[in-house]
């Protein structure tokens, strides 16, 4: 199952890197917020965002074609907390001919504007152009360590129906090495676990 354990290919990992690219462009284009009252009451008080957008959309272009498109039903910019929050996010990357190369979506995402640490939560689904799909409830991108990971259980599926699950995963910026930790289960193209297949053959 060596092929199965390494099917998070370059296209799938690029989804996270492209997501980081589009978030970076958002930060650069939304600077110079007005100062707000420094008196915020108790330490537990969380001030409202300095800027908020509904039906948020952002595009990133290469020299001659659209490279990235980001959608969010709601985007909040907290300048004093140096944090961006995105609700119901969908991100697409495109080939030069305009076809979708990869996509990633999740219910909620946060971006630290200082170190560009990105987290996506709840029903996170990433799909590569070869129809390899990653499912998780929490994905992180550590920009300082150039490392992405899911600290919670993941499931990965190939186009032929084979799949692999584990308790967590991580990959480096080489976009070649992905590790699945504590592999829980893996299955064949017809959805039968490999353990069941081995028992049937015996």
Short mmCIF file of N, CA, C and O in Angstrom, two decimals, residues 16-88:
data_model
loop_
_atom_site.label_atom_id
_atom_site.label_comp_id
_atom_site.label_asym_id
_atom_site.label_seq_id
_atom_site.Cartn_x
_atom_site.Cartn_y
_atom_site.Cartn_z
N UNK A 16 -3.19 24.05 0.01
CA UNK A 16 -2.92 24.79 1.23
C UNK A 16 -1.98 25.96 0.97
O UNK A 16 -2.14 27.05 1.53
N UNK A 17 -1.01 25.76 0.10
CA UNK A 17 -0.07 26.83 -0.20
C UNK A 17 -0.75 27.97 -0.95
O UNK A 17 -0.51 29.14 -0.69
N UNK A 18 -1.63 27.63 -1.89
CA UNK A 18 -2.38 28.65 -2.61
C UNK A 18 -3.34 29.37 -1.69
O UNK A 18 -3.58 30.57 -1.82
N UNK A 19 -3.93 28.65 -0.72
CA UNK A 19 -4.80 29.29 0.25
C UNK A 19 -4.00 30.32 1.06
O UNK A 19 -4.46 31.42 1.32
N UNK A 20 -2.77 29.98 1.42
CA UNK A 20 -1.91 30.92 2.13
C UNK A 20 -1.60 32.12 1.26
O UNK A 20 -1.58 33.26 1.74
N UNK A 21 -1.40 31.91 -0.05
CA UNK A 21 -1.11 33.01 -0.98
C UNK A 21 -2.26 34.00 -1.02
O UNK A 21 -2.06 35.21 -0.95
N UNK A 22 -3.49 33.49 -1.13
CA UNK A 22 -4.62 34.40 -1.24
C UNK A 22 -4.87 35.15 0.05
O UNK A 22 -5.23 36.32 0.06
N UNK A 23 -4.63 34.47 1.21
CA UNK A 23 -4.79 35.15 2.49
C UNK A 23 -3.76 36.25 2.64
O UNK A 23 -4.05 37.34 3.15
N UNK A 24 -2.54 36.00 2.15
CA UNK A 24 -1.50 37.02 2.21
C UNK A 24 -1.90 38.25 1.41
O UNK A 24 -1.67 39.38 1.83
N UNK A 25 -2.51 38.04 0.25
CA UNK A 25 -2.93 39.18 -0.56
C UNK A 25 -4.04 39.96 0.10
O UNK A 25 -4.14 41.17 -0.03
N UNK A 26 -4.90 39.24 0.86
CA UNK A 26 -5.95 39.93 1.60
C UNK A 26 -5.35 40.86 2.64
O UNK A 26 -5.74 42.01 2.81
N UNK A 27 -4.34 40.35 3.36
CA UNK A 27 -3.70 41.14 4.41
C UNK A 27 -3.05 42.39 3.83
O UNK A 27 -3.19 43.49 4.35
N UNK A 28 -2.34 42.23 2.70
CA UNK A 28 -1.63 43.36 2.11
C UNK A 28 -2.58 44.42 1.58
O UNK A 28 -2.24 45.60 1.54
N UNK A 29 -3.78 44.00 1.18
CA UNK A 29 -4.72 44.96 0.59
C UNK A 29 -5.64 45.61 1.61
O UNK A 29 -6.44 46.46 1.26
N UNK A 30 -5.56 45.18 2.85
CA UNK A 30 -6.48 45.70 3.88
C UNK A 30 -5.68 46.24 5.07
O UNK A 30 -5.81 45.75 6.19
N UNK A 31 -4.83 47.21 4.83
CA UNK A 31 -4.01 47.79 5.89
C UNK A 31 -4.52 49.18 6.24
O UNK A 31 -5.49 49.67 5.68
N UNK A 32 -3.82 49.81 7.17
CA UNK A 32 -4.14 51.18 7.60
C UNK A 32 -5.56 51.32 8.15
O UNK A 32 -6.32 52.20 7.79
N UNK A 33 -5.93 50.43 9.08
CA UNK A 33 -7.21 50.58 9.75
C UNK A 33 -7.16 51.77 10.69
O UNK A 33 -6.13 52.10 11.27
N UNK A 34 -8.31 52.41 10.90
CA UNK A 34 -8.40 53.51 11.85
C UNK A 34 -8.29 52.99 13.28
O UNK A 34 -8.79 51.91 13.59
N UNK A 35 -7.62 53.75 14.12
CA UNK A 35 -7.52 53.37 15.52
C UNK A 35 -8.88 53.45 16.17
O UNK A 35 -9.70 54.30 15.85
N UNK A 36 -9.14 52.53 17.08
CA UNK A 36 -10.38 52.57 17.84
C UNK A 36 -10.06 52.86 19.29
O UNK A 36 -8.91 52.84 19.71
N UNK A 37 -11.09 53.11 20.06
CA UNK A 37 -10.93 53.46 21.47
C UNK A 37 -10.13 52.39 22.20
O UNK A 37 -10.46 51.20 22.13
N UNK A 38 -9.08 52.80 22.90
CA UNK A 38 -8.23 51.85 23.60
C UNK A 38 -8.89 51.32 24.87
O UNK A 38 -8.45 50.33 25.42
N UNK A 39 -9.92 51.99 25.36
CA UNK A 39 -10.60 51.55 26.57
C UNK A 39 -11.62 50.47 26.21
O UNK A 39 -12.68 50.74 25.69
N UNK A 40 -11.30 49.22 26.52
CA UNK A 40 -12.15 48.10 26.14
C UNK A 40 -12.81 47.43 27.33
O UNK A 40 -13.32 46.32 27.21
N UNK A 41 -12.80 48.03 28.49
CA UNK A 41 -13.47 47.47 29.64
C UNK A 41 -12.68 46.33 30.24
O UNK A 41 -11.47 46.39 30.38
N UNK A 42 -13.37 45.24 30.59
CA UNK A 42 -12.72 44.12 31.27
C UNK A 42 -11.80 43.37 30.32
O UNK A 42 -11.87 43.51 29.09
N UNK A 43 -10.94 42.53 30.93
CA UNK A 43 -10.00 41.75 30.13
C UNK A 43 -10.70 40.71 29.27
O UNK A 43 -10.14 40.23 28.29
N UNK A 44 -11.92 40.32 29.64
CA UNK A 44 -12.67 39.31 28.89
C UNK A 44 -13.38 39.89 27.67
O UNK A 44 -13.92 39.15 26.85
N UNK A 45 -13.41 41.20 27.57
CA UNK A 45 -14.14 41.83 26.47
C UNK A 45 -13.39 41.64 25.15
O UNK A 45 -12.20 41.91 25.05
N UNK A 46 -14.08 41.15 24.13
CA UNK A 46 -13.50 40.98 22.80
C UNK A 46 -14.12 42.04 21.89
O UNK A 46 -15.32 42.02 21.65
N UNK A 47 -13.32 42.99 21.42
CA UNK A 47 -13.87 44.07 20.58
C UNK A 47 -14.36 43.54 19.25
O UNK A 47 -13.91 42.49 18.78
N UNK A 48 -15.27 44.24 18.63
CA UNK A 48 -15.75 43.84 17.31
C UNK A 48 -14.65 44.03 16.26
O UNK A 48 -13.67 44.74 16.49
N UNK A 49 -14.81 43.42 15.09
CA UNK A 49 -13.79 43.58 14.04
C UNK A 49 -13.75 45.01 13.53
O UNK A 49 -14.76 45.70 13.49
N UNK A 50 -12.56 45.45 13.14
CA UNK A 50 -12.43 46.78 12.55
C UNK A 50 -13.04 46.84 11.15
O UNK A 50 -13.51 47.89 10.72
N UNK A 51 -13.01 45.71 10.44
CA UNK A 51 -13.62 45.64 9.12
C UNK A 51 -14.33 44.31 8.98
O UNK A 51 -13.86 43.29 9.48
N UNK A 52 -15.48 44.32 8.29
CA UNK A 52 -16.23 43.09 8.07
C UNK A 52 -16.87 43.13 6.69
O UNK A 52 -17.40 44.16 6.27
N UNK A 53 -16.80 42.00 5.99
CA UNK A 53 -17.36 41.91 4.65
C UNK A 53 -18.32 40.72 4.59
O UNK A 53 -18.04 39.65 5.13
N UNK A 54 -19.45 40.90 3.90
CA UNK A 54 -20.40 39.83 3.67
C UNK A 54 -20.38 39.48 2.18
O UNK A 54 -20.32 40.35 1.33
N UNK A 55 -20.47 38.19 1.89
CA UNK A 55 -20.33 37.79 0.50
C UNK A 55 -18.95 38.11 -0.02
O UNK A 55 -18.79 38.65 -1.12
N UNK A 56 -17.91 37.78 0.75
CA UNK A 56 -16.53 38.14 0.44
C UNK A 56 -16.00 37.29 -0.72
O UNK A 56 -16.22 36.08 -0.79
N UNK A 57 -15.29 37.94 -1.63
CA UNK A 57 -14.66 37.25 -2.76
C UNK A 57 -13.32 37.90 -3.07
O UNK A 57 -13.19 39.11 -3.03
N UNK A 58 -12.34 37.05 -3.36
CA UNK A 58 -11.01 37.56 -3.68
C UNK A 58 -10.42 36.72 -4.80
O UNK A 58 -10.53 35.49 -4.79
N UNK A 59 -9.78 37.35 -5.78
CA UNK A 59 -9.17 36.66 -6.90
C UNK A 59 -7.69 37.00 -6.97
O UNK A 59 -7.28 38.10 -6.63
N UNK A 60 -6.91 36.04 -7.45
CA UNK A 60 -5.49 36.24 -7.66
C UNK A 60 -5.15 35.82 -9.09
O UNK A 60 -5.55 34.74 -9.53
N UNK A 61 -4.43 36.70 -9.79
CA UNK A 61 -4.13 36.45 -11.20
C UNK A 61 -2.64 36.27 -11.44
O UNK A 61 -1.82 36.94 -10.81
N UNK A 62 -2.34 35.36 -12.36
CA UNK A 62 -1.00 35.25 -12.89
C UNK A 62 -0.90 36.30 -14.00
O UNK A 62 -1.79 37.13 -14.17
N UNK A 63 0.13 36.26 -14.80
CA UNK A 63 0.28 37.29 -15.84
C UNK A 63 -0.86 37.28 -16.84
O UNK A 63 -1.26 38.32 -17.34
N UNK A 64 -1.41 36.09 -17.12
CA UNK A 64 -2.43 36.03 -18.17
C UNK A 64 -3.63 35.14 -17.85
O UNK A 64 -4.44 34.86 -18.73
N UNK A 65 -3.75 34.66 -16.63
CA UNK A 65 -4.93 33.86 -16.30
C UNK A 65 -5.20 33.93 -14.79
O UNK A 65 -4.33 34.25 -13.99
N UNK A 66 -6.45 33.59 -14.43
CA UNK A 66 -6.85 33.59 -13.03
C UNK A 66 -6.27 32.36 -12.34
O UNK A 66 -6.52 31.24 -12.74
N UNK A 67 -5.48 32.60 -11.30
CA UNK A 67 -4.78 31.53 -10.62
C UNK A 67 -5.54 31.01 -9.41
O UNK A 67 -5.50 29.82 -9.10
N UNK A 68 -6.27 31.90 -8.72
CA UNK A 68 -6.91 31.54 -7.46
C UNK A 68 -8.19 32.33 -7.29
O UNK A 68 -8.29 33.49 -7.71
N UNK A 69 -9.17 31.70 -6.66
CA UNK A 69 -10.41 32.38 -6.34
C UNK A 69 -10.86 31.93 -4.96
O UNK A 69 -10.92 30.73 -4.68
N UNK A 70 -11.16 32.88 -4.08
CA UNK A 70 -11.56 32.59 -2.70
C UNK A 70 -12.93 33.19 -2.44
O UNK A 70 -13.19 34.34 -2.77
N UNK A 71 -13.80 32.39 -1.82
CA UNK A 71 -15.12 32.85 -1.43
C UNK A 71 -15.30 32.63 0.08
O UNK A 71 -14.80 31.65 0.63
N UNK A 72 -16.03 33.53 0.70
CA UNK A 72 -16.42 33.37 2.11
C UNK A 72 -17.72 34.12 2.32
O UNK A 72 -17.91 35.21 1.77
N UNK A 73 -18.64 33.52 3.06
CA UNK A 73 -19.90 34.22 3.32
C UNK A 73 -19.67 35.41 4.24
O UNK A 73 -20.44 36.38 4.21
N UNK A 74 -18.60 35.35 5.03
CA UNK A 74 -18.31 36.44 5.97
C UNK A 74 -16.81 36.49 6.22
O UNK A 74 -16.16 35.46 6.39
N UNK A 75 -16.24 37.71 6.22
CA UNK A 75 -14.81 37.90 6.51
C UNK A 75 -14.67 39.02 7.53
O UNK A 75 -15.16 40.13 7.32
N UNK A 76 -13.99 38.74 8.64
CA UNK A 76 -13.80 39.72 9.70
C UNK A 76 -12.31 39.98 9.90
O UNK A 76 -11.53 39.04 10.01
N UNK A 77 -11.95 41.27 9.95
CA UNK A 77 -10.56 41.68 10.13
C UNK A 77 -10.40 42.34 11.50
O UNK A 77 -10.99 43.39 11.75
N UNK A 78 -9.62 41.69 12.37
CA UNK A 78 -9.35 42.22 13.70
C UNK A 78 -7.92 42.77 13.71
O UNK A 78 -6.96 42.02 13.92
N UNK A 79 -7.78 44.07 13.46
CA UNK A 79 -6.45 44.65 13.33
C UNK A 79 -5.69 44.60 14.65
O UNK A 79 -4.50 44.30 14.67
N UNK A 80 -6.37 44.90 15.76
CA UNK A 80 -5.68 44.92 17.05
C UNK A 80 -5.29 43.53 17.52
O UNK A 80 -4.29 43.35 18.20
N UNK A 81 -6.06 42.53 17.15
CA UNK A 81 -5.72 41.14 17.48
C UNK A 81 -4.84 40.52 16.41
O UNK A 81 -4.37 39.39 16.56
N UNK A 82 -4.65 41.24 15.29
CA UNK A 82 -3.87 40.72 14.16
C UNK A 82 -4.43 39.38 13.69
O UNK A 82 -3.70 38.42 13.46
N UNK A 83 -5.74 39.33 13.50
CA UNK A 83 -6.41 38.09 13.16
C UNK A 83 -7.48 38.32 12.10
O UNK A 83 -8.14 39.36 12.07
N UNK A 84 -7.62 37.37 11.19
CA UNK A 84 -8.68 37.37 10.18
C UNK A 84 -9.51 36.12 10.39
O UNK A 84 -8.96 35.02 10.58
N UNK A 85 -10.83 36.26 10.36
CA UNK A 85 -11.74 35.12 10.46
C UNK A 85 -12.57 35.02 9.19
O UNK A 85 -13.10 36.02 8.72
N UNK A 86 -12.66 33.81 8.65
CA UNK A 86 -13.43 33.57 7.43
C UNK A 86 -14.47 32.49 7.70
O UNK A 86 -14.15 31.45 8.29
N UNK A 87 -15.71 32.72 7.28
CA UNK A 87 -16.80 31.79 7.52
C UNK A 87 -17.25 31.17 6.19
O UNK A 87 -17.41 31.89 5.20
N UNK A 88 -17.46 29.85 6.20
CA UNK A 88 -17.89 29.12 5.01
C UNK A 88 -17.00 29.45 3.82
O UNK A 88 -17.41 30.05 2.83
#
